[in-house]
Amino acid sequence: MVNLTIDGRPASVPEGTTIVLAAATAGIALTTNVGCMGQGVCGACRALVRRTGEPEVRTALACETPVEDGMQVSFLDRVAPRRPHAYSETDLVDGWTAYERVLAVFPEAVRCRHCSGCDRACPKGLEVQKGVNLAASGDIAGAAAVFDLCVMCNLCVAACPEHIAPNHLGLFARRLAAAGTQRPADLIRRLHEITSGAMTIDADACTDKQP
Amino acid sequence: MNPTEIPAAGIPWSEAIAALDGGSAPPPAITDAQPLLRHWHPDHSAGGPRRLAVGASAGQDCPAALADLLQADALIDDIDIAGCATVSTEVLVIGGGGAGCIAALTAAEAGAKVLLTTKLGLGDSNTVMAEGGIQCAVGAEDSLQTHFEDTLRGGQMAGDRALVAALVGDGPASVRWLIERGMTFDMEEGQGPSGRLRRKRAGGTRVPRILSFRDVTGLEMMRVLREAAGLHPRITVWNRSPVVELLSDETGGCVGAVIYSLHLHRFVLIRARSVVMATGGAGRLHLNGFPTSNHLGATADGLVLAYRMGARLREPDSFQYHPTGIAWPPALRGQLISEAARSLGATLVNGHGHRFVDELSPRDVVAAAILRECGEGRGVLRDGCVGVLLDTPALERARPGILKTTLVTLCHLAHKAGIDPAREPVPVYPTLHYQNGGIAIGTDGGTEVPGLYCAGEVSGGIHGRNRLMGNALLELVGFGRRAGAAAAAFQPVRPSGRANLGHVQEWRRALVAAGLPLDVKAPVLFPPIAGFDLAADRALGRSDLSARSLEAALQVL
């Protein structure tokens, strides 16, 4: 059995158990800061983790982190950015002015101190600071790629002393890149065939016999 | 068939690995899947189904555990909501997954004031976990008609033709809508953003039709939708606010809901002109004792409440058991391995190293075939966990590098299991994945209850008795938009001032008349593993909040 402490409560669970499941056995109600229960994609189960013999407190997603003996865990509520970085769909369309809007919506981005707080905070090991710097220098597609696997847990929001909201900046870059540039030829052709009436559905035509 | 009844007989892991040669002969062809499904699919488990005795679908069968909740008493009574704070909105959207966000965005874009309430956090849902992709007939060799027929046949011809036609016909416009909001799709190798979309094949389809973003399509979709909904000036979001009951007027129309705030430990009444139910499915009920791939919140809450109010159900006895949940280790059992692995060519083999089913048959057929192998002693046993093998090493040998580049989530899960999928096969066993049926809807998402709309997994009629890969994400976009637009446009015939629990009183009379117990309460809100106790949680409540400060407190979460 592995013994650890979660939110101040002792837990004793078999090896291989994830922190989330250990929390349930410790009597902690799983009603918030929990979601996908192991896939590690919803970003809800943010936790601070200190391991035996390590002075440093690290971040983790509790659903994909196995327990270790002597581990101390605290769950973290979602940290909202200090102010919302607001924009609308109409801001996404024009690639020529995308960089201007990045600077206007995320003015803090150019003030990055290069402290790598966001990098250390990211439980997915993304190069968050690099992504921020790419966006701030106008490389929207480069920034978008850095945040490919971001789960929007907002831990980098909590870590940034300049209130850049790095993951939201990264998502803005991703949305600008997609909405501004992606124009699939096959999709456009199919949309034309449908709107022109050339392609329709005969809902009565199908029988259960395979063709 | 119940998994607990599976004989512990099977082939030990080491023997099964030794039998694995990667060059297995093609599987036997299945000409008629019905006998296999009837004998091995959990929908047909003996002693499992129960006939509903009350409600609009009385006489229909559904799994016993679900029937208990559908025929349960309400969690609250008039006395619980007397003096409760009340807020008003035009459109109330219940559920913060893909369908809820899209319905909210569509209603807000039509000019409506929208309140979206969600049990956990915005976006914490099954949508974010979707890996495979979204079906859309864009291929030159494909057509809307082919997609329509594949969907209808995949659902054993039980789907509603008008709904299926709407689903399929909306496809290309739905994908455009997603791109316009900033969702990225993979393009064909070597092609820029104006090239052709990359397409994968789904089980039960004739042509490749799955569009995706790597194998994290749901994550890519959900983070865009969450941001868009969160930033929209006409949408207010209340997190940690599970719905406990709907509100009715004297004509039986739906005019709002009661939520329980986990933050304030109290009930709040929401009056609305119309309501969109988008609460998802029921995997966390672990029907027939199966593990589940589902999110913690999938406890059929919306299904139960809509049914209590008079909405009709479709195929409530039909659930999807995804063929490839991971079977070992026990801590991860039930977590999903995307169909993308089989779509790219990975085979399934039993303990003798033999393929036993065409891996790209519809999911119900593949799942039933796996249960047959395990039930007849040809499964593989590892630490008491039974399953069959997904031959990932053979896939990696045939297409070197494919695991790392394309099956990111599979590698991530295998890593957590301590398996190197390039060298070792992954043991798999069916996992409860999706509610095929649900609340009966029309093509505008409307139910038989005036003012109540449904979108996403909670609704029924589209997938018949078996959903194809990629049609869930397509459904939540198309029908999220349809329900959101219709809810925004809805005007009650006779606007009434009343909003109360009148329908609950009628429901109780029906339960008593049918001799059903009143001590079972639903919705359950959280599965037992969450350790939530509503009465204990309410005792923590604060009573010193004015309506204004309460609204402010709910919005900042």
PDB file of C-alpha atoms in Angstrom, chain A:
ATOM      1  CA  MET A   1       0.000   0.000   0.000  1.00  0.00           C
ATOM      2  CA  VAL A   2       1.083   3.570  -0.695  1.00  0.00           C
ATOM      3  CA  ASN A   3       0.529   6.233   1.968  1.00  0.00           C
ATOM      4  CA  LEU A   4       0.072   9.879   1.076  1.00  0.00           C
ATOM      5  CA  THR A   5      -1.731  13.060   2.148  1.00  0.00           C
ATOM      6  CA  ILE A   6      -4.382  14.762  -0.011  1.00  0.00           C
ATOM      7  CA  ASP A   7      -5.805  18.130   1.049  1.00  0.00           C
ATOM      8  CA  GLY A   8      -4.616  17.317   4.571  1.00  0.00           C
ATOM      9  CA  ARG A   9      -6.291  13.897   4.692  1.00  0.00           C
ATOM     10  CA  PRO A  10      -4.372  10.643   4.890  1.00  0.00           C
ATOM     11  CA  ALA A  11      -4.933   8.079   2.156  1.00  0.00           C
ATOM     12  CA  SER A  12      -3.676   4.538   1.859  1.00  0.00           C
ATOM     13  CA  VAL A  13      -4.161   2.969  -1.557  1.00  0.00           C
ATOM     14  CA  PRO A  14      -2.661   0.232  -3.760  1.00  0.00           C
ATOM     15  CA  GLU A  15       0.313   1.078  -5.944  1.00  0.00           C
ATOM     16  CA  GLY A  16      -0.706   2.298  -9.401  1.00  0.00           C
ATOM     17  CA  THR A  17      -3.749   4.212  -8.136  1.00  0.00           C
ATOM     18  CA  THR A  18      -4.122   7.726  -9.530  1.00  0.00           C
ATOM     19  CA  ILE A  19      -4.319  10.711  -7.183  1.00  0.00           C
ATOM     20  CA  VAL A  20      -7.977  11.319  -8.128  1.00  0.00           C
ATOM     21  CA  LEU A  21      -9.031   7.801  -7.166  1.00  0.00           C
ATOM     22  CA  ALA A  22      -6.933   8.040  -3.985  1.00  0.00           C
ATOM     23  CA  ALA A  23      -8.784  11.254  -3.097  1.00  0.00           C
ATOM     24  CA  ALA A  24     -12.109   9.423  -3.378  1.00  0.00           C
ATOM     25  CA  THR A  25     -10.919   6.724  -0.968  1.00  0.00           C
ATOM     26  CA  ALA A  26      -9.719   9.445   1.429  1.00  0.00           C
ATOM     27  CA  GLY A  27     -13.304  10.665   1.671  1.00  0.00           C
ATOM     28  CA  ILE A  28     -12.909  13.769  -0.466  1.00  0.00           C
ATOM     29  CA  ALA A  29     -16.066  14.495  -2.477  1.00  0.00           C
ATOM     30  CA  LEU A  30     -15.250  14.502  -6.186  1.00  0.00           C
ATOM     31  CA  THR A  31     -17.684  17.201  -7.209  1.00  0.00           C
ATOM     32  CA  THR A  32     -15.349  19.845  -8.524  1.00  0.00           C
ATOM     33  CA  ASN A  33     -11.832  19.962  -9.946  1.00  0.00           C
ATOM     34  CA  VAL A  34     -12.478  16.628 -11.572  1.00  0.00           C
ATOM     35  CA  GLY A  35     -13.769  15.482 -14.930  1.00  0.00           C
ATOM     36  CA  CYS A  36     -12.377  13.005 -17.419  1.00  0.00           C
ATOM     37  CA  MET A  37     -11.020  10.728 -14.677  1.00  0.00           C
ATOM     38  CA  GLY A  38      -7.802   9.648 -16.339  1.00  0.00           C
ATOM     39  CA  GLN A  39      -7.535  10.749 -19.931  1.00  0.00           C
ATOM     40  CA  GLY A  40      -5.854  13.980 -18.878  1.00  0.00           C
ATOM     41  CA  VAL A  41      -7.697  16.181 -21.376  1.00  0.00           C
ATOM     42  CA  CYS A  42     -10.274  18.197 -19.440  1.00  0.00           C
ATOM     43  CA  GLY A  43      -7.700  20.001 -17.315  1.00  0.00           C
ATOM     44  CA  ALA A  44      -9.980  20.142 -14.265  1.00  0.00           C
ATOM     45  CA  CYS A  45      -7.953  18.196 -11.682  1.00  0.00           C
ATOM     46  CA  ARG A  46      -5.119  20.647 -11.140  1.00  0.00           C
ATOM     47  CA  ALA A  47      -2.977  19.733  -8.170  1.00  0.00           C
ATOM     48  CA  LEU A  48       0.159  20.818  -6.371  1.00  0.00           C
ATOM     49  CA  VAL A  49       2.362  17.840  -5.575  1.00  0.00           C
ATOM     50  CA  ARG A  50       5.365  17.526  -3.309  1.00  0.00           C
ATOM     51  CA  ARG A  51       7.273  14.257  -3.392  1.00  0.00           C
ATOM     52  CA  THR A  52       9.419  12.756  -0.655  1.00  0.00           C
ATOM     53  CA  GLY A  53      12.930  14.185  -0.695  1.00  0.00           C
ATOM     54  CA  GLU A  54      12.047  16.944  -3.158  1.00  0.00           C
ATOM     55  CA  PRO A  55      12.042  20.509  -1.884  1.00  0.00           C
ATOM     56  CA  GLU A  56      10.095  21.762  -4.885  1.00  0.00           C
ATOM     57  CA  VAL A  57       6.336  21.782  -5.247  1.00  0.00           C
ATOM     58  CA  ARG A  58       5.290  20.714  -8.728  1.00  0.00           C
ATOM     59  CA  THR A  59       2.028  20.846 -10.654  1.00  0.00           C
ATOM     60  CA  ALA A  60       0.208  17.811 -11.990  1.00  0.00           C
ATOM     61  CA  LEU A  61      -3.128  16.628 -13.294  1.00  0.00           C
ATOM     62  CA  ALA A  62      -4.345  14.338 -10.525  1.00  0.00           C
ATOM     63  CA  CYS A  63      -6.175  11.936 -12.848  1.00  0.00           C
ATOM     64  CA  GLU A  64      -3.039  10.903 -14.689  1.00  0.00           C
ATOM     65  CA  THR A  65      -0.517  10.994 -11.864  1.00  0.00           C
ATOM     66  CA  PRO A  66       0.056   7.785  -9.901  1.00  0.00           C
ATOM     67  CA  VAL A  67       0.438   8.017  -6.133  1.00  0.00           C
ATOM     68  CA  GLU A  68       3.842   7.764  -4.457  1.00  0.00           C
ATOM     69  CA  ASP A  69       4.682   7.034  -0.850  1.00  0.00           C
ATOM     70  CA  GLY A  70       4.910  10.207   1.228  1.00  0.00           C
ATOM     71  CA  MET A  71       3.389  12.391  -1.478  1.00  0.00           C
ATOM     72  CA  GLN A  72       1.610  15.563  -0.352  1.00  0.00           C
ATOM     73  CA  VAL A  73      -1.160  16.777  -2.655  1.00  0.00           C
ATOM     74  CA  SER A  74      -3.371  19.874  -2.732  1.00  0.00           C
ATOM     75  CA  PHE A  75      -6.088  20.363  -5.332  1.00  0.00           C
ATOM     76  CA  LEU A  76      -6.262  23.801  -6.951  1.00  0.00           C
ATOM     77  CA  ASP A  77      -9.411  25.587  -8.080  1.00  0.00           C
ATOM     78  CA  ARG A  78      -9.443  26.923 -11.615  1.00  0.00           C
ATOM     79  CA  VAL A  79      -7.728  30.316 -11.624  1.00  0.00           C
ATOM     80  CA  ALA A  80      -9.554  32.839 -13.784  1.00  0.00           C
ATOM     81  CA  PRO A  81      -7.474  35.464 -15.600  1.00  0.00           C
ATOM     82  CA  ARG A  82      -7.444  38.783 -13.718  1.00  0.00           C
ATOM     83  CA  ARG A  83      -9.255  40.367 -16.635  1.00  0.00           C
ATOM     84  CA  PRO A  84     -10.862  38.611 -19.604  1.00  0.00           C
ATOM     85  CA  HIS A  85      -9.059  38.968 -22.909  1.00  0.00           C
ATOM     86  CA  ALA A  86     -12.188  39.575 -24.912  1.00  0.00           C
ATOM     87  CA  TYR A  87     -12.608  39.268 -28.635  1.00  0.00           C
ATOM     88  CA  SER A  88     -15.303  37.998 -30.988  1.00  0.00           C
ATOM     89  CA  GLU A  89     -15.515  35.732 -34.030  1.00  0.00           C
ATOM     90  CA  THR A  90     -15.210  38.742 -36.338  1.00  0.00           C
ATOM     91  CA  ASP A  91     -11.696  39.281 -34.958  1.00  0.00           C
ATOM     92  CA  LEU A  92     -10.616  35.917 -36.344  1.00  0.00           C
ATOM     93  CA  VAL A  93     -11.163  36.341 -40.067  1.00  0.00           C
ATOM     94  CA  ASP A  94      -8.595  38.787 -41.442  1.00  0.00           C
ATOM     95  CA  GLY A  95      -5.061  37.372 -41.506  1.00  0.00           C
ATOM     96  CA  TRP A  96      -3.504  40.748 -42.475  1.00  0.00           C
ATOM     97  CA  THR A  97      -4.451  42.305 -39.161  1.00  0.00           C
ATOM     98  CA  ALA A  98      -4.144  39.208 -36.950  1.00  0.00           C
ATOM     99  CA  TYR A  99      -0.905  40.390 -35.338  1.00  0.00           C
ATOM    100  CA  GLU A 100      -2.429  43.791 -34.543  1.00  0.00           C
ATOM    101  CA  ARG A 101      -5.280  42.073 -32.742  1.00  0.00           C
ATOM    102  CA  VAL A 102      -2.933  39.806 -30.792  1.00  0.00           C
ATOM    103  CA  LEU A 103      -1.183  42.944 -29.512  1.00  0.00           C
ATOM    104  CA  ALA A 104      -4.485  44.703 -28.813  1.00  0.00           C
ATOM    105  CA  VAL A 105      -6.234  41.830 -27.029  1.00  0.00           C
ATOM    106  CA  PHE A 106      -3.139  40.562 -25.180  1.00  0.00           C
ATOM    107  CA  PRO A 107      -1.097  43.746 -24.584  1.00  0.00           C
ATOM    108  CA  GLU A 108       0.722  42.047 -21.682  1.00  0.00           C
ATOM    109  CA  ALA A 109       2.299  39.492 -24.031  1.00  0.00           C
ATOM    110  CA  VAL A 110       5.178  41.790 -25.035  1.00  0.00           C
ATOM    111  CA  ARG A 111       6.080  42.250 -21.376  1.00  0.00           C
ATOM    112  CA  CYS A 112       7.113  38.607 -20.804  1.00  0.00           C
ATOM    113  CA  ARG A 113       9.921  38.510 -18.188  1.00  0.00           C
ATOM    114  CA  HIS A 114      11.262  35.168 -19.413  1.00  0.00           C
ATOM    115  CA  CYS A 115      10.898  33.775 -15.900  1.00  0.00           C
ATOM    116  CA  SER A 116       9.670  30.376 -17.265  1.00  0.00           C
ATOM    117  CA  GLY A 117       7.044  30.253 -14.543  1.00  0.00           C
ATOM    118  CA  CYS A 118       4.529  29.142 -17.160  1.00  0.00           C
ATOM    119  CA  ASP A 119       6.813  26.373 -18.396  1.00  0.00           C
ATOM    120  CA  ARG A 120       7.237  25.007 -14.894  1.00  0.00           C
ATOM    121  CA  ALA A 121       3.512  25.286 -14.209  1.00  0.00           C
ATOM    122  CA  CYS A 122       2.422  23.357 -17.322  1.00  0.00           C
ATOM    123  CA  PRO A 123       1.476  19.777 -16.379  1.00  0.00           C
ATOM    124  CA  LYS A 124       1.704  18.796 -20.039  1.00  0.00           C
ATOM    125  CA  GLY A 125       5.305  19.964 -20.472  1.00  0.00           C
ATOM    126  CA  LEU A 126       4.479  22.453 -23.232  1.00  0.00           C
ATOM    127  CA  GLU A 127       6.997  25.203 -24.106  1.00  0.00           C
ATOM    128  CA  VAL A 128       4.519  27.841 -22.992  1.00  0.00           C
ATOM    129  CA  GLN A 129       6.944  30.762 -22.767  1.00  0.00           C
ATOM    130  CA  LYS A 130       8.247  30.068 -26.268  1.00  0.00           C
ATOM    131  CA  GLY A 131       4.647  30.111 -27.496  1.00  0.00           C
ATOM    132  CA  VAL A 132       4.003  33.453 -25.800  1.00  0.00           C
ATOM    133  CA  ASN A 133       7.143  34.947 -27.346  1.00  0.00           C
ATOM    134  CA  LEU A 134       6.276  33.632 -30.813  1.00  0.00           C
ATOM    135  CA  ALA A 135       2.796  35.171 -30.615  1.00  0.00           C
ATOM    136  CA  ALA A 136       4.182  38.461 -29.297  1.00  0.00           C
ATOM    137  CA  SER A 137       6.610  38.625 -32.221  1.00  0.00           C
ATOM    138  CA  GLY A 138       3.926  37.925 -34.826  1.00  0.00           C
ATOM    139  CA  ASP A 139       4.525  34.230 -35.547  1.00  0.00           C
ATOM    140  CA  ILE A 140       0.895  33.221 -35.088  1.00  0.00           C
ATOM    141  CA  ALA A 141       1.225  29.787 -36.710  1.00  0.00           C
ATOM    142  CA  GLY A 142       4.349  29.019 -34.665  1.00  0.00           C
ATOM    143  CA  ALA A 143       2.585  29.975 -31.446  1.00  0.00           C
ATOM    144  CA  ALA A 144      -0.461  27.921 -32.435  1.00  0.00           C
ATOM    145  CA  ALA A 145       1.671  24.802 -32.886  1.00  0.00           C
ATOM    146  CA  VAL A 146       3.196  25.144 -29.408  1.00  0.00           C
ATOM    147  CA  PHE A 147      -0.281  24.910 -27.856  1.00  0.00           C
ATOM    148  CA  ASP A 148      -1.379  21.864 -29.933  1.00  0.00           C
ATOM    149  CA  LEU A 149      -1.979  19.705 -26.862  1.00  0.00           C
ATOM    150  CA  CYS A 150      -2.916  22.403 -24.317  1.00  0.00           C
ATOM    151  CA  VAL A 151      -5.789  21.284 -22.048  1.00  0.00           C
ATOM    152  CA  MET A 152      -6.614  24.817 -20.787  1.00  0.00           C
ATOM    153  CA  CYS A 153      -6.071  23.965 -17.112  1.00  0.00           C
ATOM    154  CA  ASN A 154      -5.135  27.617 -16.484  1.00  0.00           C
ATOM    155  CA  LEU A 155      -2.102  26.729 -14.315  1.00  0.00           C
ATOM    156  CA  CYS A 156       0.053  29.023 -16.482  1.00  0.00           C
ATOM    157  CA  VAL A 157      -2.472  31.807 -15.818  1.00  0.00           C
ATOM    158  CA  ALA A 158      -1.756  31.420 -12.116  1.00  0.00           C
ATOM    159  CA  ALA A 159       1.996  31.309 -12.707  1.00  0.00           C
ATOM    160  CA  CYS A 160       2.402  34.412 -14.857  1.00  0.00           C
ATOM    161  CA  PRO A 161       3.441  37.562 -12.926  1.00  0.00           C
ATOM    162  CA  GLU A 162       2.559  39.763 -15.915  1.00  0.00           C
ATOM    163  CA  HIS A 163      -1.004  38.389 -16.210  1.00  0.00           C
ATOM    164  CA  ILE A 164      -0.421  37.364 -19.816  1.00  0.00           C
ATOM    165  CA  ALA A 165      -2.876  34.404 -19.621  1.00  0.00           C
ATOM    166  CA  PRO A 166      -0.528  32.375 -21.825  1.00  0.00           C
ATOM    167  CA  ASN A 167      -2.905  29.513 -22.669  1.00  0.00           C
ATOM    168  CA  HIS A 168      -5.657  31.920 -23.708  1.00  0.00           C
ATOM    169  CA  LEU A 169      -3.125  33.756 -25.894  1.00  0.00           C
ATOM    170  CA  GLY A 170      -2.135  30.388 -27.357  1.00  0.00           C
ATOM    171  CA  LEU A 171      -5.756  29.506 -28.048  1.00  0.00           C
ATOM    172  CA  PHE A 172      -6.318  32.929 -29.666  1.00  0.00           C
ATOM    173  CA  ALA A 173      -3.346  32.182 -31.935  1.00  0.00           C
ATOM    174  CA  ARG A 174      -4.792  28.764 -32.770  1.00  0.00           C
ATOM    175  CA  ARG A 175      -8.214  30.232 -33.547  1.00  0.00           C
ATOM    176  CA  LEU A 176      -6.703  33.004 -35.683  1.00  0.00           C
ATOM    177  CA  ALA A 177      -4.642  30.469 -37.628  1.00  0.00           C
ATOM    178  CA  ALA A 178      -7.599  28.157 -38.266  1.00  0.00           C
ATOM    179  CA  ALA A 179     -10.366  30.672 -38.943  1.00  0.00           C
ATOM    180  CA  GLY A 180      -8.109  32.976 -40.921  1.00  0.00           C
ATOM    181  CA  THR A 181      -6.374  30.511 -43.185  1.00  0.00           C
ATOM    182  CA  GLN A 182      -8.086  27.124 -43.334  1.00  0.00           C
ATOM    183  CA  ARG A 183     -10.120  26.914 -46.586  1.00  0.00           C
ATOM    184  CA  PRO A 184     -10.326  23.226 -47.552  1.00  0.00           C
ATOM    185  CA  ALA A 185     -10.971  22.872 -51.286  1.00  0.00           C
ATOM    186  CA  ASP A 186     -12.987  19.653 -50.952  1.00  0.00           C
ATOM    187  CA  LEU A 187     -15.255  21.135 -48.269  1.00  0.00           C
ATOM    188  CA  ILE A 188     -15.859  24.283 -50.312  1.00  0.00           C
ATOM    189  CA  ARG A 189     -16.721  22.205 -53.370  1.00  0.00           C
ATOM    190  CA  ARG A 190     -19.167  20.048 -51.374  1.00  0.00           C
ATOM    191  CA  LEU A 191     -20.822  23.135 -49.867  1.00  0.00           C
ATOM    192  CA  HIS A 192     -21.281  24.474 -53.401  1.00  0.00           C
ATOM    193  CA  GLU A 193     -22.831  21.193 -54.566  1.00  0.00           C
ATOM    194  CA  ILE A 194     -25.305  21.330 -51.672  1.00  0.00           C
ATOM    195  CA  THR A 195     -26.296  24.995 -51.967  1.00  0.00           C
ATOM    196  CA  SER A 196     -26.676  24.735 -55.754  1.00  0.00           C
ATOM    197  CA  GLY A 197     -29.021  21.780 -55.311  1.00  0.00           C
ATOM    198  CA  ALA A 198     -26.730  19.360 -57.181  1.00  0.00           C
ATOM    199  CA  MET A 199     -26.409  17.071 -54.154  1.00  0.00           C
ATOM    200  CA  THR A 200     -29.439  15.977 -52.170  1.00  0.00           C
ATOM    201  CA  ILE A 201     -30.572  13.113 -49.950  1.00  0.00           C
ATOM    202  CA  ASP A 202     -33.313  10.660 -50.885  1.00  0.00           C
ATOM    203  CA  ALA A 203     -34.452   9.637 -47.401  1.00  0.00           C
ATOM    204  CA  ASP A 204     -36.687   6.839 -48.720  1.00  0.00           C
ATOM    205  CA  ALA A 205     -34.059   5.167 -50.879  1.00  0.00           C
ATOM    206  CA  CYS A 206     -32.187   3.182 -48.259  1.00  0.00           C
ATOM    207  CA  THR A 207     -32.983  -0.428 -47.462  1.00  0.00           C
ATOM    208  CA  ASP A 208     -31.147  -2.617 -44.997  1.00  0.00           C
ATOM    209  CA  LYS A 209     -29.494  -4.589 -47.779  1.00  0.00           C
ATOM    210  CA  GLN A 210     -25.822  -3.781 -48.142  1.00  0.00           C
ATOM    211  CA  PRO A 211     -25.080  -2.650 -51.700  1.00  0.00           C
TER     212      PRO A 211
END
